[in-house]
mmCIF file of C-alpha atoms and ligand atoms in Angstrom:
data_model
loop_
_atom_site.group_PDB
_atom_site.id
_atom_site.type_symbol
_atom_site.label_atom_id
_atom_site.label_comp_id
_atom_site.label_asym_id
_atom_site.label_seq_id
_atom_site.Cartn_x
_atom_site.Cartn_y
_atom_site.Cartn_z
ATOM 1 C CA UNK A 806 33.770 -38.992 37.668
ATOM 2 C CA UNK A 807 32.006 -37.360 34.730
ATOM 3 C CA UNK A 808 32.292 -33.553 34.427
ATOM 4 C CA UNK A 809 29.007 -31.593 34.380
ATOM 5 C CA UNK A 810 27.690 -30.895 30.826
ATOM 6 C CA UNK A 811 28.046 -27.145 30.136
ATOM 7 C CA UNK A 812 24.779 -25.369 29.264
ATOM 8 C CA UNK A 813 24.321 -24.799 25.451
ATOM 9 C CA UNK A 814 26.125 -21.603 24.248
ATOM 10 C CA UNK A 815 23.808 -18.542 24.066
ATOM 11 C CA UNK A 816 23.253 -17.712 20.455
ATOM 12 C CA UNK A 817 24.360 -14.335 19.199
ATOM 13 C CA UNK A 818 21.757 -11.595 18.860
ATOM 14 C CA UNK A 819 22.113 -11.550 15.019
ATOM 15 C CA UNK A 820 21.492 -15.263 14.986
ATOM 16 C CA UNK A 821 18.354 -14.731 17.233
ATOM 17 C CA UNK A 822 17.230 -12.009 14.873
ATOM 18 C CA UNK A 823 17.625 -14.147 11.833
ATOM 19 C CA UNK A 824 15.506 -16.901 13.461
ATOM 20 C CA UNK A 825 12.841 -14.415 14.610
ATOM 21 C CA UNK A 826 12.711 -12.884 11.097
ATOM 22 C CA UNK A 827 12.305 -16.285 9.442
ATOM 23 C CA UNK A 828 9.496 -17.203 11.765
ATOM 24 C CA UNK A 829 7.784 -13.886 11.388
ATOM 25 C CA UNK A 830 7.917 -14.173 7.575
ATOM 26 C CA UNK A 831 6.415 -17.681 7.611
ATOM 27 C CA UNK A 832 3.670 -16.576 9.992
ATOM 28 C CA UNK A 833 3.104 -13.455 7.917
ATOM 29 C CA UNK A 834 2.519 -15.530 4.751
ATOM 30 C CA UNK A 835 -0.052 -17.656 6.635
ATOM 31 C CA UNK A 836 -1.823 -14.496 7.899
ATOM 32 C CA UNK A 837 -1.881 -12.792 4.495
ATOM 33 C CA UNK A 838 -3.157 -15.911 2.744
ATOM 34 C CA UNK A 839 -5.950 -16.321 5.309
ATOM 35 C CA UNK A 840 -6.890 -12.689 4.747
ATOM 36 C CA UNK A 841 -7.741 -13.448 1.184
ATOM 37 C CA UNK A 842 -10.510 -15.690 2.465
ATOM 38 C CA UNK A 843 -13.245 -14.988 5.012
ATOM 39 C CA UNK A 844 -12.020 -14.000 8.480
ATOM 40 C CA UNK A 845 -14.480 -14.209 11.320
ATOM 41 C CA UNK A 846 -14.443 -13.689 15.072
ATOM 42 C CA UNK A 847 -13.617 -16.880 16.964
ATOM 43 C CA UNK A 848 -14.068 -15.521 20.370
ATOM 44 C CA UNK A 849 -14.243 -12.346 22.540
ATOM 45 C CA UNK A 850 -11.746 -11.681 25.412
ATOM 46 C CA UNK A 851 -11.741 -8.754 27.839
ATOM 47 C CA UNK A 852 -14.800 -7.112 26.322
ATOM 48 C CA UNK A 853 -17.264 -7.487 23.422
ATOM 49 C CA UNK A 854 -14.957 -5.440 21.186
ATOM 50 C CA UNK A 855 -11.815 -7.379 22.187
ATOM 51 C CA UNK A 856 -11.929 -10.069 19.521
ATOM 52 C CA UNK A 857 -9.748 -12.966 18.501
ATOM 53 C CA UNK A 858 -9.844 -14.815 15.152
ATOM 54 C CA UNK A 859 -8.866 -18.386 14.428
ATOM 55 C CA UNK A 860 -5.975 -16.893 12.377
ATOM 56 C CA UNK A 861 -4.526 -15.276 15.523
ATOM 57 C CA UNK A 862 -4.498 -18.691 17.265
ATOM 58 C CA UNK A 863 -3.201 -20.679 14.282
ATOM 59 C CA UNK A 864 -0.374 -18.115 13.679
ATOM 60 C CA UNK A 865 0.652 -18.204 17.353
ATOM 61 C CA UNK A 866 0.621 -21.972 17.363
ATOM 62 C CA UNK A 867 2.954 -22.015 14.287
ATOM 63 C CA UNK A 868 5.301 -19.406 15.896
ATOM 64 C CA UNK A 869 5.429 -21.229 19.110
ATOM 65 C CA UNK A 870 6.138 -24.615 17.399
ATOM 66 C CA UNK A 871 8.998 -23.113 15.329
ATOM 67 C CA UNK A 872 10.550 -21.615 18.434
ATOM 68 C CA UNK A 873 10.225 -24.919 20.313
ATOM 69 C CA UNK A 874 11.886 -26.779 17.459
ATOM 70 C CA UNK A 875 14.851 -24.331 17.177
ATOM 71 C CA UNK A 876 15.209 -23.193 20.738
ATOM 72 C CA UNK A 877 13.676 -25.811 23.039
ATOM 73 C CA UNK A 878 15.177 -24.309 26.165
ATOM 74 C CA UNK A 879 13.781 -20.783 25.717
ATOM 75 C CA UNK A 880 10.621 -19.464 27.408
ATOM 76 C CA UNK A 881 7.553 -18.241 25.554
ATOM 77 C CA UNK A 882 4.914 -15.609 26.306
ATOM 78 C CA UNK A 883 2.196 -15.108 23.688
ATOM 79 C CA UNK A 884 -1.054 -13.108 23.554
ATOM 80 C CA UNK A 885 -3.213 -16.111 22.645
ATOM 81 C CA UNK A 886 -1.649 -19.067 24.428
ATOM 82 C CA UNK A 887 0.093 -17.453 27.391
ATOM 83 C CA UNK A 888 3.517 -18.490 28.599
ATOM 84 C CA UNK A 889 5.989 -21.125 29.644
ATOM 85 C CA UNK A 890 9.277 -20.559 31.489
ATOM 86 C CA UNK A 891 12.527 -21.783 29.832
ATOM 87 C CA UNK A 892 15.873 -22.740 31.264
ATOM 88 C CA UNK A 893 18.031 -20.705 28.885
ATOM 89 C CA UNK A 894 17.251 -17.262 30.441
ATOM 90 C CA UNK A 895 15.690 -16.152 27.138
ATOM 91 C CA UNK A 896 11.909 -15.640 26.516
ATOM 92 C CA UNK A 897 10.189 -15.029 23.258
ATOM 93 C CA UNK A 898 7.350 -12.364 23.579
ATOM 94 C CA UNK A 899 4.885 -12.758 20.784
ATOM 95 C CA UNK A 900 1.827 -11.039 19.318
ATOM 96 C CA UNK A 901 0.878 -13.109 16.269
ATOM 97 C CA UNK A 902 -1.419 -10.386 14.873
ATOM 98 C CA UNK A 903 -1.113 -7.086 16.554
ATOM 99 C CA UNK A 904 -4.073 -4.963 15.301
ATOM 100 C CA UNK A 905 -6.547 -7.783 15.168
ATOM 101 C CA UNK A 906 -9.530 -5.435 14.660
ATOM 102 C CA UNK A 907 -7.741 -3.975 11.564
ATOM 103 C CA UNK A 908 -7.145 -7.548 10.322
ATOM 104 C CA UNK A 909 -10.767 -8.513 10.871
ATOM 105 C CA UNK A 910 -12.000 -5.464 8.911
ATOM 106 C CA UNK A 911 -9.309 -5.927 6.192
ATOM 107 C CA UNK A 912 -7.474 -2.711 6.961
ATOM 108 C CA UNK A 913 -3.963 -3.494 5.815
ATOM 109 C CA UNK A 914 -2.320 -2.198 9.026
ATOM 110 C CA UNK A 915 -1.503 -5.064 11.353
ATOM 111 C CA UNK A 916 1.623 -6.844 12.302
ATOM 112 C CA UNK A 917 3.448 -9.979 13.486
ATOM 113 C CA UNK A 918 5.432 -8.839 16.522
ATOM 114 C CA UNK A 919 8.242 -11.028 17.899
ATOM 115 C CA UNK A 920 10.777 -10.039 20.545
ATOM 116 C CA UNK A 921 13.430 -12.094 22.470
ATOM 117 C CA UNK A 922 14.077 -10.764 25.949
ATOM 118 C CA UNK A 923 16.556 -11.774 28.656
ATOM 119 C CA UNK A 924 14.899 -12.372 31.959
ATOM 120 C CA UNK A 925 11.129 -12.516 32.714
ATOM 121 C CA UNK A 926 8.384 -11.491 30.252
ATOM 122 C CA UNK A 927 7.921 -8.325 32.361
ATOM 123 C CA UNK A 928 8.723 -4.911 30.883
ATOM 124 C CA UNK A 929 9.892 -3.731 34.355
ATOM 125 C CA UNK A 930 12.606 -6.355 34.468
ATOM 126 C CA UNK A 931 13.322 -7.690 31.008
ATOM 127 C CA UNK A 932 16.202 -6.671 28.671
ATOM 128 C CA UNK A 933 15.091 -6.805 25.011
ATOM 129 C CA UNK A 934 17.747 -8.444 22.777
ATOM 130 C CA UNK A 935 16.083 -8.490 19.397
ATOM 131 C CA UNK A 936 12.767 -7.348 17.884
ATOM 132 C CA UNK A 937 10.852 -7.901 14.696
ATOM 133 C CA UNK A 938 7.705 -6.168 13.552
ATOM 134 C CA UNK A 939 6.413 -7.321 10.178
ATOM 135 C CA UNK A 940 3.318 -6.069 8.413
ATOM 136 C CA UNK A 941 2.112 -8.982 6.230
ATOM 137 C CA UNK A 942 -0.171 -6.733 4.191
ATOM 138 C CA UNK A 943 2.515 -4.244 3.094
ATOM 139 C CA UNK A 944 5.621 -6.547 3.571
ATOM 140 C CA UNK A 945 7.199 -3.701 5.585
ATOM 141 C CA UNK A 946 9.551 -5.070 8.243
ATOM 142 C CA UNK A 947 11.264 -3.336 11.166
ATOM 143 C CA UNK A 948 14.024 -4.968 13.106
ATOM 144 C CA UNK A 949 16.234 -4.133 16.014
ATOM 145 C CA UNK A 950 19.168 -5.691 17.854
ATOM 146 C CA UNK A 951 20.162 -4.200 21.279
ATOM 147 C CA UNK A 952 23.261 -2.112 20.632
ATOM 148 C CA UNK A 953 23.007 -2.928 16.955
ATOM 149 C CA UNK A 954 20.556 -0.318 15.667
ATOM 150 C CA UNK A 955 17.109 -0.312 14.292
ATOM 151 C CA UNK A 956 16.148 -0.796 10.601
ATOM 152 C CA UNK A 957 13.195 -0.616 8.216
ATOM 153 C CA UNK A 958 14.124 -3.246 5.669
ATOM 154 C CA UNK A 959 17.878 -2.510 5.097
ATOM 155 C CA UNK A 960 17.604 1.228 5.944
ATOM 156 C CA UNK A 961 18.940 2.407 9.367
ATOM 157 C CA UNK A 962 16.410 4.394 11.450
ATOM 158 C CA UNK A 963 17.166 7.504 13.596
ATOM 159 C CA UNK A 964 14.408 9.507 15.250
ATOM 160 C CA UNK A 965 14.687 13.170 13.936
ATOM 161 C CA UNK A 966 14.937 16.055 16.293
ATOM 162 C CA UNK A 967 11.442 16.736 17.624
ATOM 163 C CA UNK A 968 9.279 19.786 16.859
ATOM 164 C CA UNK A 969 7.712 21.834 19.542
ATOM 165 C CA UNK A 970 4.737 20.033 20.996
ATOM 166 C CA UNK A 971 2.133 22.381 19.307
ATOM 167 C CA UNK A 972 3.601 21.163 16.008
ATOM 168 C CA UNK A 973 3.763 17.420 17.032
ATOM 169 C CA UNK A 974 1.845 14.674 15.317
ATOM 170 C CA UNK A 975 0.625 12.400 18.102
ATOM 171 C CA UNK A 976 -0.244 8.715 17.744
ATOM 172 C CA UNK A 977 -2.448 7.080 20.398
ATOM 173 C CA UNK A 978 -5.029 4.389 20.918
ATOM 174 C CA UNK A 979 -7.989 3.455 23.049
ATOM 175 C CA UNK A 980 -8.916 0.606 25.417
ATOM 176 C CA UNK A 981 -11.283 -2.193 24.815
ATOM 177 C CA UNK A 982 -13.082 -1.184 28.075
ATOM 178 C CA UNK A 983 -15.897 1.216 26.997
ATOM 179 C CA UNK A 984 -15.856 3.367 30.158
ATOM 180 C CA UNK A 985 -12.104 3.890 30.033
ATOM 181 C CA UNK A 986 -12.342 4.520 26.263
ATOM 182 C CA UNK A 987 -14.845 7.279 27.000
ATOM 183 C CA UNK A 988 -12.374 8.989 29.372
ATOM 184 C CA UNK A 989 -9.470 8.549 26.903
ATOM 185 C CA UNK A 990 -11.640 10.165 24.175
ATOM 186 C CA UNK A 991 -12.368 13.163 26.350
ATOM 187 C CA UNK A 992 -8.598 13.529 27.226
ATOM 188 C CA UNK A 993 -7.778 13.447 23.533
ATOM 189 C CA UNK A 994 -10.392 16.093 22.875
ATOM 190 C CA UNK A 995 -8.601 18.342 25.421
ATOM 191 C CA UNK A 996 -5.230 17.521 23.761
ATOM 192 C CA UNK A 997 -6.235 18.246 20.126
ATOM 193 C CA UNK A 998 -5.940 22.143 20.207
ATOM 194 C CA UNK A 999 -2.539 21.824 21.764
ATOM 195 C CA UNK A 1000 -0.781 19.569 19.232
ATOM 196 C CA UNK A 1001 -0.615 19.349 15.321
ATOM 197 C CA UNK A 1002 -3.054 16.383 15.087
ATOM 198 C CA UNK A 1003 -3.544 12.860 16.210
ATOM 199 C CA UNK A 1004 -3.337 9.489 14.421
ATOM 200 C CA UNK A 1005 -5.253 6.464 15.642
ATOM 201 C CA UNK A 1006 -3.980 3.605 13.473
ATOM 202 C CA UNK A 1007 -4.899 0.614 15.677
ATOM 203 C CA UNK A 1008 -1.672 -1.260 15.970
ATOM 204 C CA UNK A 1009 0.750 -0.440 18.839
ATOM 205 C CA UNK A 1010 3.738 -2.237 17.430
ATOM 206 C CA UNK A 1011 3.515 -0.290 14.159
ATOM 207 C CA UNK A 1012 2.758 2.925 16.048
ATOM 208 C CA UNK A 1013 6.133 2.450 17.850
ATOM 209 C CA UNK A 1014 7.971 1.678 14.482
ATOM 210 C CA UNK A 1015 6.300 4.768 12.975
ATOM 211 C CA UNK A 1016 7.821 6.891 15.710
ATOM 212 C CA UNK A 1017 11.211 5.376 15.049
ATOM 213 C CA UNK A 1018 10.771 6.121 11.377
ATOM 214 C CA UNK A 1019 9.904 9.804 12.111
ATOM 215 C CA UNK A 1020 6.292 9.351 10.814
ATOM 216 C CA UNK A 1021 4.837 10.595 14.049
ATOM 217 C CA UNK A 1022 6.474 12.602 16.899
ATOM 218 C CA UNK A 1023 4.870 11.091 19.987
ATOM 219 C CA UNK A 1024 3.071 7.873 20.827
ATOM 220 C CA UNK A 1025 1.265 7.157 24.009
ATOM 221 C CA UNK A 1026 -1.365 4.588 25.073
ATOM 222 C CA UNK A 1027 -2.805 2.917 28.172
ATOM 223 C CA UNK A 1028 -3.778 -0.668 28.723
ATOM 224 C CA UNK A 1029 -1.127 -2.169 26.353
ATOM 225 C CA UNK A 1030 0.131 -5.698 27.100
ATOM 226 C CA UNK A 1031 3.852 -6.632 27.002
ATOM 227 C CA UNK A 1032 3.433 -8.473 23.629
ATOM 228 C CA UNK A 1033 2.072 -5.204 22.116
ATOM 229 C CA UNK A 1034 5.331 -3.237 22.686
ATOM 230 C CA UNK A 1035 8.214 -5.705 23.306
ATOM 231 C CA UNK A 1036 9.550 -5.654 19.778
ATOM 232 C CA UNK A 1037 8.453 -2.084 18.747
ATOM 233 C CA UNK A 1038 9.850 -0.696 21.952
ATOM 234 C CA UNK A 1039 13.355 -1.966 21.135
ATOM 235 C CA UNK A 1040 13.003 -0.506 17.542
ATOM 236 C CA UNK A 1041 12.275 2.874 19.173
ATOM 237 C CA UNK A 1042 15.188 2.703 21.640
ATOM 238 C CA UNK A 1043 17.671 1.567 19.030
ATOM 239 C CA UNK A 1044 16.470 4.522 16.801
ATOM 240 C CA UNK A 1045 17.358 6.932 19.656
ATOM 241 C CA UNK A 1046 13.971 7.276 21.356
ATOM 242 C CA UNK A 1047 12.794 6.306 24.824
ATOM 243 C CA UNK A 1048 9.872 4.136 25.930
ATOM 244 C CA UNK A 1049 8.690 4.847 29.469
ATOM 245 C CA UNK A 1050 5.668 4.893 31.833
ATOM 246 C CA UNK A 1051 4.536 8.028 33.689
ATOM 247 C CA UNK A 1052 6.910 9.793 36.146
ATOM 248 C CA UNK A 1053 9.935 7.704 35.340
ATOM 249 C CA UNK A 1054 8.190 4.329 35.741
ATOM 250 C CA UNK A 1055 8.729 1.454 33.288
ATOM 251 C CA UNK A 1056 6.218 1.118 30.453
ATOM 252 C CA UNK A 1057 3.267 -0.945 31.656
ATOM 253 C CA UNK A 1058 -0.534 -1.526 31.222
ATOM 254 C CA UNK A 1059 -0.953 1.664 33.135
ATOM 255 C CA UNK A 1060 0.892 3.840 30.638
ATOM 256 C CA UNK A 1061 3.347 3.813 27.757
ATOM 257 C CA UNK A 1062 4.963 6.859 26.190
ATOM 258 C CA UNK A 1063 7.390 6.739 23.280
ATOM 259 C CA UNK A 1064 9.174 9.846 22.243
ATOM 260 C CA UNK A 1065 12.441 11.617 21.496
ATOM 261 C CA UNK A 1066 14.059 12.257 24.955
ATOM 262 C CA UNK A 1067 14.035 16.081 24.465
ATOM 263 C CA UNK A 1068 10.266 16.045 24.162
ATOM 264 C CA UNK A 1069 9.383 13.852 27.177
ATOM 265 C CA UNK A 1070 8.915 16.513 29.886
ATOM 266 C CA UNK A 1071 6.661 18.595 27.551
ATOM 267 C CA UNK A 1072 4.584 15.493 26.886
ATOM 268 C CA UNK A 1073 4.274 14.583 30.523
ATOM 269 C CA UNK A 1074 3.115 18.125 31.314
ATOM 270 C CA UNK A 1075 0.527 17.924 28.591
ATOM 271 C CA UNK A 1076 -0.648 14.504 29.809
ATOM 272 C CA UNK A 1077 -1.039 16.024 33.331
ATOM 273 C CA UNK A 1078 -3.027 18.861 32.009
ATOM 274 C CA UNK A 1079 -5.438 16.791 29.883
ATOM 275 C CA UNK A 1080 -5.668 14.168 32.639
ATOM 276 C CA UNK A 1081 -4.866 11.333 30.268
HETATM 277 C C1 LIP B 533 -4.181 -3.654 19.915
HETATM 278 C C2 LIP B 533 -3.118 -2.635 20.009
HETATM 279 C C3 LIP B 533 -3.675 -1.205 19.800
HETATM 280 C C4 LIP B 533 -4.741 -0.938 20.866
HETATM 281 C C5 LIP B 533 -5.779 -1.946 20.865
HETATM 282 C C6 LIP B 533 -5.268 -3.400 21.090
HETATM 283 P P1 LIP B 533 -4.327 -6.290 19.672
HETATM 284 O O1 LIP B 533 -3.567 -4.915 20.214
HETATM 285 O O2 LIP B 533 -2.173 -2.892 19.048
HETATM 286 O O3 LIP B 533 -2.695 -0.242 19.881
HETATM 287 O O4 LIP B 533 -5.281 0.316 20.696
HETATM 288 O O5 LIP B 533 -6.643 -1.678 21.925
HETATM 289 O O6 LIP B 533 -4.611 -3.465 22.329
HETATM 290 O O7 LIP B 533 -5.432 -6.494 20.613
HETATM 291 O O8 LIP B 533 -4.786 -6.073 18.332
HETATM 292 O O9 LIP B 533 -3.222 -7.345 19.735
#
């Protein structure tokens, strides 16, 4: 009687990170090269301003193919091509070009975002294992391994002690839905006199990494998808920050807040006041 074949050994997180980094760098080169040419809108998604380019699609296809070649039993969940369950218990959560509107306009602030999570591609139930956020225009690369810290290039990241909220620099973003965007704009107008200033940079994954690097003190946004924050969220957590929804919930399309733990309750009170 033949003994059952044991499942393939789960790779170490550093090995998963090395693979994710290789794939992000290859996709980053493709994206940067394409940006030297003409980039046009291939299609519109949730609204007339929610656009996708052919480069988004080609980059995701390349990333998905490399993952399937190296890790055929893993699941995949990507912005442009959706998802497929795997048998290994690991899922790759991918945004090939986070900040597509910046990419379309040639604003050098967009990123390849790749995370590997344990469990389903659902922020309420997943455990992020590794994350890579790479800006092909600047070459800046953020990485994190659960329990292994967060890095910008080779430099370890640690969120600095936060200022008081009235001195805080706040990053945020707006939805593709015009009506909601109007309400978000009104809420931000109410917030402005109560913080240092806001930054709207257009790329959630880099907003999260900027928080981890101490470049902003607070980041919050609504209507984000799991691929927008899977990798950047782990970078924040491994740098000593927290990534949550409102009132103790998990981060979701409803709300995501990333901040130093000591500043969370003041931020929640402010969000209540401005009806964000
Ligand atoms: C974008 C996010 C950004 C948000 C945009 C959009 P995309 O992701 O990175 O923070 O404000 O509405 O969701 O669509 O470029 O992948």
